[in-house]
XYZ file of C-alpha atoms in Angstrom:
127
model
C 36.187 0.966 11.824
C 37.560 -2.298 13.129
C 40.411 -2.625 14.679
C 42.727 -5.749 14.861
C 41.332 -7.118 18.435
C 37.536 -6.427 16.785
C 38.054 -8.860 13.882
C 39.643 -11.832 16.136
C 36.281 -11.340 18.638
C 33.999 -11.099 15.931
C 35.551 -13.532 13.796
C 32.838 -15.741 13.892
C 30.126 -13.357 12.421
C 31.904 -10.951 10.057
C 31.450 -11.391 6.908
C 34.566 -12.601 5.009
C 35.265 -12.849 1.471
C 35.384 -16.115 0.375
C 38.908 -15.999 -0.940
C 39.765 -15.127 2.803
C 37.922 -17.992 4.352
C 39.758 -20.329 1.513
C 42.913 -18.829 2.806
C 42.771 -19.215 6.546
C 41.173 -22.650 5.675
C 44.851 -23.515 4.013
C 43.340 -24.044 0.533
C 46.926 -21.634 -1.074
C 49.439 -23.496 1.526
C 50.765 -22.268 5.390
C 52.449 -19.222 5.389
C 55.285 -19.075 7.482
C 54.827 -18.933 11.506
C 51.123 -20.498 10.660
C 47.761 -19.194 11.283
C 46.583 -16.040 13.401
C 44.672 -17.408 16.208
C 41.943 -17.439 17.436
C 40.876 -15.887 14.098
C 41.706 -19.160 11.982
C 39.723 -20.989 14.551
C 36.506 -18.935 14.964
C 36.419 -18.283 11.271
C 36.315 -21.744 10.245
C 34.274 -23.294 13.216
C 31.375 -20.936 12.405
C 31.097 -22.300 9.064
C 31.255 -25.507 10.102
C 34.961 -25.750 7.792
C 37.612 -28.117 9.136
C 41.326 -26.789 8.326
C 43.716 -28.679 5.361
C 46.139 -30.742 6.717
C 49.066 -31.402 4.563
C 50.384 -30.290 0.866
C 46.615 -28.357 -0.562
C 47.651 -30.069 -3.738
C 47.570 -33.567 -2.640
C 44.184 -33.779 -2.277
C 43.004 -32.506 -5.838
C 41.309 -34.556 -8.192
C 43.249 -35.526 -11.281
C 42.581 -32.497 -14.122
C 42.808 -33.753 -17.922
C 43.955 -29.992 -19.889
C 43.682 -31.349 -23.077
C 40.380 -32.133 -22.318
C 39.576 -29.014 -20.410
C 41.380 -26.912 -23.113
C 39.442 -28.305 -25.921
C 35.860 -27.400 -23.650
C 37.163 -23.734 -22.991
C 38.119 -23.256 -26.474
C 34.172 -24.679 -27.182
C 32.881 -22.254 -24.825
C 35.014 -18.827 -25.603
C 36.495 -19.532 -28.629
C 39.879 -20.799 -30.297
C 41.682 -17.458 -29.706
C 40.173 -17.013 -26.474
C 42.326 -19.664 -24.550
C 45.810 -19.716 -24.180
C 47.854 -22.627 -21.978
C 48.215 -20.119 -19.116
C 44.554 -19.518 -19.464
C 43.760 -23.499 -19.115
C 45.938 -23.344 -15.648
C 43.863 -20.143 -14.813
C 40.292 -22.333 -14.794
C 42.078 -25.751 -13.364
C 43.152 -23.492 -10.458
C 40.438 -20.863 -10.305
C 37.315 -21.992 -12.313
C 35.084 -19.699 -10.495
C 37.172 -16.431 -10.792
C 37.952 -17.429 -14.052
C 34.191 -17.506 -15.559
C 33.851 -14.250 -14.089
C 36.951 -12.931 -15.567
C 35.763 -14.186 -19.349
C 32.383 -12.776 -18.331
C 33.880 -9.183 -17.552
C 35.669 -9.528 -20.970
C 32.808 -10.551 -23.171
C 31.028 -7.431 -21.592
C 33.984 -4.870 -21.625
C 36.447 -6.372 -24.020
C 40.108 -6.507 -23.355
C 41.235 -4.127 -20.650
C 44.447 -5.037 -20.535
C 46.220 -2.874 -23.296
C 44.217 0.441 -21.326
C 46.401 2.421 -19.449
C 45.953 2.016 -15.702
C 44.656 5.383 -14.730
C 41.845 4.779 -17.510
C 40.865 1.311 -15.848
C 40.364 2.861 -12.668
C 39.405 6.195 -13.427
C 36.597 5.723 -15.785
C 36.444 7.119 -18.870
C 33.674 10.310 -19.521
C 31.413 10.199 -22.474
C 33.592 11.613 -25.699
C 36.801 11.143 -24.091
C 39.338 9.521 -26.523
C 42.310 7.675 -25.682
């Protein structure tokens, strides 16, 4: 077990998720009252990251969703992809062709109930 004081000294050679690293980079925005330092800091020095400065938005490329809409639809299908679905990849491309990925192997888990999605069903149970 870590505790808080653990994490800031060892900042520099835990193993953070990605999404976490993305975070304390500023990739989502500043939450208010900033950064926890040193963590920010030790994080993104040993990965050789520099911080985003300003609006995270500002610095995107321009995204064409007609475009992009019309290759997602090629890829998973007319039904597949929905507008929302569009803003899901222009935003999140990478946790987005996981997500399709997970569906095309277990389908759409959305309509189980949520002790079933977490609880795994046993061979011959019925819902």
């Amino acid at each position: 077990d870590l505790s808080a004081i653990d994490v800031s000294e060892q900042a520099d050679t835990l193993a953070f998720p990605q999404s976490v690293v993305q975070y304390l980079r500023g990739e989502i925005g500043i939450p208010p009252g900033g950064f926890p330092e040193p963590l920010r800091t030790k994080v993104l020095e040993s990965r050789g990251l520099e911080p985003v400065e300003g609006r995270p938005g500002a610095s995107l490329k321009a995204y064409n969703f007609e475009d992009a809409e019309e290759q997602l639809k090629s890829t998973y299908g007319d039904r597949a992809i929905s507008p929302k679905e569009t803003l899901s990849h222009a935003l999140y491309p990478d946790v987005f062709i996981d997500w399709k990925n997970f569906q095309s192997v277990y389908g759409e888990v959305g309509v189980l109930p949520t002790h079933i999605f977490l609880n795994p069903m046993k061979e011959g149970d019925e819902i």
